mmCIF file of C-alpha atoms in Angstrom:
data_model
loop_
_atom_site.group_PDB
_atom_site.id
_atom_site.type_symbol
_atom_site.label_atom_id
_atom_site.label_comp_id
_atom_site.label_asym_id
_atom_site.label_seq_id
_atom_site.Cartn_x
_atom_site.Cartn_y
_atom_site.Cartn_z
ATOM 1 C CA UNK A 1 -0.401 0.009 -0.555
ATOM 2 C CA UNK A 2 0.930 3.723 -1.343
ATOM 3 C CA UNK A 3 0.916 6.629 1.635
ATOM 4 C CA UNK A 4 1.380 9.857 1.624
ATOM 5 C CA UNK A 5 2.482 12.381 4.387
ATOM 6 C CA UNK A 6 1.536 15.964 4.343
ATOM 7 C CA UNK A 7 2.521 17.186 8.475
ATOM 8 C CA UNK A 8 1.566 20.605 6.371
ATOM 9 C CA UNK A 9 -1.292 20.888 4.715
ATOM 10 C CA UNK A 10 -3.362 24.235 2.849
ATOM 11 C CA UNK A 11 -6.457 25.221 1.928
ATOM 12 C CA UNK A 12 -4.566 27.279 -1.203
ATOM 13 C CA UNK A 13 -6.209 29.570 -2.226
ATOM 14 C CA UNK A 14 -5.558 31.301 -6.342
ATOM 15 C CA UNK A 15 -6.448 34.397 -7.496
ATOM 16 C CA UNK A 16 -5.869 35.614 -10.506
ATOM 17 C CA UNK A 17 -5.431 39.064 -10.931
ATOM 18 C CA UNK A 18 -4.435 41.648 -14.343
ATOM 19 C CA UNK A 19 -2.113 43.765 -12.355
ATOM 20 C CA UNK A 20 -0.910 43.098 -8.346
ATOM 21 C CA UNK A 21 -1.586 46.601 -6.875
ATOM 22 C CA UNK A 22 -0.253 46.985 -3.579
ATOM 23 C CA UNK A 23 -1.703 49.355 -1.506
ATOM 24 C CA UNK A 24 -4.842 49.664 -3.794
ATOM 25 C CA UNK A 25 -8.417 47.557 -4.326
ATOM 26 C CA UNK A 26 -7.023 45.065 -7.020
ATOM 27 C CA UNK A 27 -9.522 42.615 -8.336
ATOM 28 C CA UNK A 28 -9.787 39.106 -9.113
ATOM 29 C CA UNK A 29 -10.972 38.051 -12.935
ATOM 30 C CA UNK A 30 -10.941 34.290 -10.789
ATOM 31 C CA UNK A 31 -9.994 32.258 -8.485
ATOM 32 C CA UNK A 32 -10.342 28.861 -7.578
ATOM 33 C CA UNK A 33 -9.315 27.007 -3.697
ATOM 34 C CA UNK A 34 -8.308 23.487 -4.205
ATOM 35 C CA UNK A 35 -6.759 21.263 -1.053
ATOM 36 C CA UNK A 36 -2.223 22.045 -0.951
ATOM 37 C CA UNK A 37 1.145 19.886 0.651
ATOM 38 C CA UNK A 38 3.099 17.752 -1.708
ATOM 39 C CA UNK A 39 1.908 14.613 -0.204
ATOM 40 C CA UNK A 40 -1.512 15.421 -0.996
ATOM 41 C CA UNK A 41 -0.132 16.576 -4.425
ATOM 42 C CA UNK A 42 1.491 13.097 -4.773
ATOM 43 C CA UNK A 43 -1.845 11.672 -3.809
ATOM 44 C CA UNK A 44 -3.700 13.985 -6.953
ATOM 45 C CA UNK A 45 -0.942 12.896 -9.127
ATOM 46 C CA UNK A 46 -1.592 8.603 -8.156
ATOM 47 C CA UNK A 47 -4.870 9.114 -8.587
ATOM 48 C CA UNK A 48 -5.054 10.723 -11.710
ATOM 49 C CA UNK A 49 -2.873 7.240 -12.827
ATOM 50 C CA UNK A 50 -5.098 4.957 -11.614
ATOM 51 C CA UNK A 51 -2.485 3.737 -8.350
ATOM 52 C CA UNK A 52 -4.374 3.706 -4.890
ATOM 53 C CA UNK A 53 -3.498 5.242 -1.924
ATOM 54 C CA UNK A 54 -3.892 7.114 0.944
ATOM 55 C CA UNK A 55 -3.611 10.728 2.154
ATOM 56 C CA UNK A 56 -1.898 10.730 6.037
ATOM 57 C CA UNK A 57 -1.648 13.475 8.498
ATOM 58 C CA UNK A 58 -3.314 16.894 10.176
ATOM 59 C CA UNK A 59 -5.976 18.878 9.298
ATOM 60 C CA UNK A 60 -8.687 20.952 11.467
ATOM 61 C CA UNK A 61 -11.569 22.930 11.388
ATOM 62 C CA UNK A 62 -13.807 23.979 7.918
ATOM 63 C CA UNK A 63 -10.538 24.235 6.216
ATOM 64 C CA UNK A 64 -9.662 20.533 7.557
ATOM 65 C CA UNK A 65 -13.072 19.627 6.744
ATOM 66 C CA UNK A 66 -12.701 21.499 2.802
ATOM 67 C CA UNK A 67 -9.500 19.167 2.508
ATOM 68 C CA UNK A 68 -11.224 15.736 3.201
ATOM 69 C CA UNK A 69 -14.197 17.223 1.606
ATOM 70 C CA UNK A 70 -12.364 17.411 -1.528
ATOM 71 C CA UNK A 71 -10.042 14.123 -1.656
ATOM 72 C CA UNK A 72 -13.499 11.880 -0.614
ATOM 73 C CA UNK A 73 -14.796 14.107 -3.810
ATOM 74 C CA UNK A 74 -11.672 12.498 -6.048
ATOM 75 C CA UNK A 75 -11.845 9.297 -4.779
ATOM 76 C CA UNK A 76 -9.567 9.331 -2.396
ATOM 77 C CA UNK A 77 -8.597 7.246 0.795
ATOM 78 C CA UNK A 78 -7.586 9.630 3.689
ATOM 79 C CA UNK A 79 -6.754 8.756 7.382
ATOM 80 C CA UNK A 80 -5.231 12.316 9.075
ATOM 81 C CA UNK A 81 -5.721 13.258 12.749
ATOM 82 C CA UNK A 82 -7.946 15.991 13.532
ATOM 83 C CA UNK A 83 -6.740 19.133 15.172
ATOM 84 C CA UNK A 84 -8.825 21.935 17.485
ATOM 85 C CA UNK A 85 -7.304 24.322 15.340
ATOM 86 C CA UNK A 86 -7.622 25.428 11.621
ATOM 87 C CA UNK A 87 -5.686 23.803 8.881
ATOM 88 C CA UNK A 88 -4.173 27.236 7.455
ATOM 89 C CA UNK A 89 -4.624 28.741 3.913
ATOM 90 C CA UNK A 90 -2.012 29.917 1.312
ATOM 91 C CA UNK A 91 -3.076 32.501 -0.532
ATOM 92 C CA UNK A 92 -1.560 32.592 -4.087
ATOM 93 C CA UNK A 93 -2.037 36.197 -5.996
ATOM 94 C CA UNK A 94 -1.151 35.658 -9.449
ATOM 95 C CA UNK A 95 -0.643 37.932 -12.339
ATOM 96 C CA UNK A 96 0.734 37.660 -16.550
ATOM 97 C CA UNK A 97 4.294 38.935 -15.218
ATOM 98 C CA UNK A 98 4.652 37.331 -11.238
ATOM 99 C CA UNK A 99 3.450 35.962 -8.228
ATOM 100 C CA UNK A 100 3.067 36.643 -4.529
ATOM 101 C CA UNK A 101 2.409 34.228 -1.966
ATOM 102 C CA UNK A 102 1.353 34.996 1.657
ATOM 103 C CA UNK A 103 1.246 31.424 3.545
ATOM 104 C CA UNK A 104 -0.538 31.011 6.138
ATOM 105 C CA UNK A 105 0.384 30.094 10.389
ATOM 106 C CA UNK A 106 0.211 26.330 10.861
ATOM 107 C CA UNK A 107 -2.526 25.506 13.554
ATOM 108 C CA UNK A 108 -0.210 24.093 17.041
ATOM 109 C CA UNK A 109 0.006 19.771 17.179
ATOM 110 C CA UNK A 110 0.151 18.894 19.885
ATOM 111 C CA UNK A 111 2.058 16.419 21.806
ATOM 112 C CA UNK A 112 -1.327 13.433 22.049
ATOM 113 C CA UNK A 113 -1.942 14.280 18.416
ATOM 114 C CA UNK A 114 1.170 13.453 17.067
ATOM 115 C CA UNK A 115 1.042 9.973 19.550
ATOM 116 C CA UNK A 116 -1.529 9.296 17.809
ATOM 117 C CA UNK A 117 -0.234 10.220 14.204
ATOM 118 C CA UNK A 118 2.568 8.121 15.396
ATOM 119 C CA UNK A 119 0.882 5.652 16.070
ATOM 120 C CA UNK A 120 -0.879 5.479 12.268
ATOM 121 C CA UNK A 121 3.455 5.347 11.382
ATOM 122 C CA UNK A 122 4.108 2.634 13.157
ATOM 123 C CA UNK A 123 1.192 0.011 11.669
ATOM 124 C CA UNK A 124 2.597 0.186 8.934
ATOM 125 C CA UNK A 125 4.876 -3.034 7.073
ATOM 126 C CA UNK A 126 6.833 -4.727 5.481
ATOM 127 C CA UNK A 127 6.181 -3.753 1.601
ATOM 128 C CA UNK A 128 4.020 -0.639 2.257
ATOM 129 C CA UNK A 129 5.725 2.244 0.995
ATOM 130 C CA UNK A 130 5.363 6.432 2.737
ATOM 131 C CA UNK A 131 6.521 9.442 0.648
ATOM 132 C CA UNK A 132 6.613 12.425 3.450
ATOM 133 C CA UNK A 133 6.309 15.365 1.509
ATOM 134 C CA UNK A 134 6.605 19.336 2.852
ATOM 135 C CA UNK A 135 6.935 21.835 4.740
ATOM 136 C CA UNK A 136 6.669 20.599 8.885
ATOM 137 C CA UNK A 137 4.243 22.895 11.434
ATOM 138 C CA UNK A 138 6.508 25.200 13.216
ATOM 139 C CA UNK A 139 4.692 23.418 16.037
ATOM 140 C CA UNK A 140 7.350 20.176 15.336
ATOM 141 C CA UNK A 141 11.034 20.150 15.716
ATOM 142 C CA UNK A 142 13.118 19.598 12.910
ATOM 143 C CA UNK A 143 13.948 16.251 12.820
ATOM 144 C CA UNK A 144 11.057 15.015 12.613
ATOM 145 C CA UNK A 145 11.705 13.779 8.646
ATOM 146 C CA UNK A 146 14.400 11.367 10.022
ATOM 147 C CA UNK A 147 12.497 10.183 13.316
ATOM 148 C CA UNK A 148 10.394 9.217 10.914
ATOM 149 C CA UNK A 149 12.374 7.366 8.622
ATOM 150 C CA UNK A 150 13.910 6.261 10.821
ATOM 151 C CA UNK A 151 10.709 4.318 12.134
ATOM 152 C CA UNK A 152 9.431 3.150 8.375
ATOM 153 C CA UNK A 153 13.039 1.472 8.884
ATOM 154 C CA UNK A 154 13.128 -0.740 11.278
ATOM 155 C CA UNK A 155 9.881 -2.273 10.291
ATOM 156 C CA UNK A 156 11.175 -2.498 6.320
ATOM 157 C CA UNK A 157 8.330 1.052 4.926
ATOM 158 C CA UNK A 158 10.016 1.859 1.915
ATOM 159 C CA UNK A 159 10.047 6.036 2.489
ATOM 160 C CA UNK A 160 10.271 8.305 -0.096
ATOM 161 C CA UNK A 161 12.014 11.652 0.998
ATOM 162 C CA UNK A 162 11.167 15.345 -0.575
ATOM 163 C CA UNK A 163 11.229 18.479 1.475
ATOM 164 C CA UNK A 164 14.181 21.311 2.422
ATOM 165 C CA UNK A 165 16.167 22.691 4.881
ATOM 166 C CA UNK A 166 16.732 21.162 8.005
ATOM 167 C CA UNK A 167 13.937 19.039 8.101
ATOM 168 C CA UNK A 168 15.205 17.807 4.327
ATOM 169 C CA UNK A 169 19.666 17.731 6.316
ATOM 170 C CA UNK A 170 17.851 16.010 8.839
ATOM 171 C CA UNK A 171 15.705 13.424 7.473
ATOM 172 C CA UNK A 172 18.722 12.112 5.099
ATOM 173 C CA UNK A 173 20.838 10.895 8.016
ATOM 174 C CA UNK A 174 18.388 8.033 8.775
ATOM 175 C CA UNK A 175 18.624 7.437 5.132
ATOM 176 C CA UNK A 176 15.101 7.370 3.191
ATOM 177 C CA UNK A 177 15.192 4.735 0.825
ATOM 178 C CA UNK A 178 14.649 7.647 -1.989
ATOM 179 C CA UNK A 179 14.841 11.086 -2.458
ATOM 180 C CA UNK A 180 13.496 14.175 -4.831
ATOM 181 C CA UNK A 181 15.330 17.640 -3.669
ATOM 182 C CA UNK A 182 15.374 19.936 -6.193
ATOM 183 C CA UNK A 183 18.320 22.680 -7.905
ATOM 184 C CA UNK A 184 16.905 25.051 -4.666
ATOM 185 C CA UNK A 185 17.511 22.541 -2.035
ATOM 186 C CA UNK A 186 20.765 21.158 -3.448
ATOM 187 C CA UNK A 187 22.445 24.549 -3.452
ATOM 188 C CA UNK A 188 21.105 25.309 -0.016
ATOM 189 C CA UNK A 189 22.090 21.786 1.286
ATOM 190 C CA UNK A 190 25.762 22.789 0.609
ATOM 191 C CA UNK A 191 25.501 26.121 0.734
ATOM 192 C CA UNK A 192 26.320 26.595 -2.843
ATOM 193 C CA UNK A 193 25.956 28.510 -5.701
ATOM 194 C CA UNK A 194 23.900 27.041 -9.423
ATOM 195 C CA UNK A 195 24.290 29.015 -11.983
ATOM 196 C CA UNK A 196 24.794 25.920 -14.584
ATOM 197 C CA UNK A 197 23.379 22.818 -15.899
ATOM 198 C CA UNK A 198 26.526 21.200 -15.092
ATOM 199 C CA UNK A 199 26.821 22.734 -11.297
ATOM 200 C CA UNK A 200 23.305 20.434 -10.587
ATOM 201 C CA UNK A 201 25.240 17.534 -11.596
ATOM 202 C CA UNK A 202 28.003 18.538 -9.705
ATOM 203 C CA UNK A 203 26.330 18.856 -6.437
ATOM 204 C CA UNK A 204 23.768 15.518 -7.758
ATOM 205 C CA UNK A 205 27.295 13.370 -7.616
ATOM 206 C CA UNK A 206 28.902 14.995 -4.235
ATOM 207 C CA UNK A 207 25.300 14.490 -2.581
ATOM 208 C CA UNK A 208 25.137 10.772 -3.484
ATOM 209 C CA UNK A 209 28.953 10.541 -2.655
ATOM 210 C CA UNK A 210 29.159 11.895 0.429
ATOM 211 C CA UNK A 211 25.280 11.264 1.906
ATOM 212 C CA UNK A 212 25.453 7.379 0.760
ATOM 213 C CA UNK A 213 21.698 7.010 0.459
ATOM 214 C CA UNK A 214 20.874 3.022 0.662
ATOM 215 C CA UNK A 215 18.209 1.367 -1.213
ATOM 216 C CA UNK A 216 16.098 -1.036 -0.045
#
């Protein structure tokens, strides 16, 4: 079974305008809302290609209900932990020339909430595949992904990682089966600038040699 983990989901509220003007009244040409978060996006893509997955993570409030209803409408299975606070809303203002984002504050994840989530992780078995994707909410420590990957490896579960920053650099210490760093994340990891395609290749090779990722 494939599971996706989105610890910091959001409603993405996308607003299209002719030209966004700071300090002025802006009127949208059209807008739409959808369930956001990298793990959720993975479930959506898998669903598009006819592959079943279950979305895990945290949701709360009326915004959390929007996300679960959205996934249900697509026939995507989900087993989120319910929070007291609302799931965040991320606003994306798009015009022909630029895009401006305003990301909402993450809800608090209490210790009891995380224990409930962790019990779901510990119930997974050998042969399962888990995709850990996206950012971490502020209330979780930066080594959260590392701990999850370590737990999954002990259980014989394949862990796939797609994150960035300190949570990413911490998680790869636990040696997930697969990782998906983009060029920005590679540059951030090694504190280097990427200006050419060869720079990307060089950093990717350095990444493989330095971290010695193992395959199951």
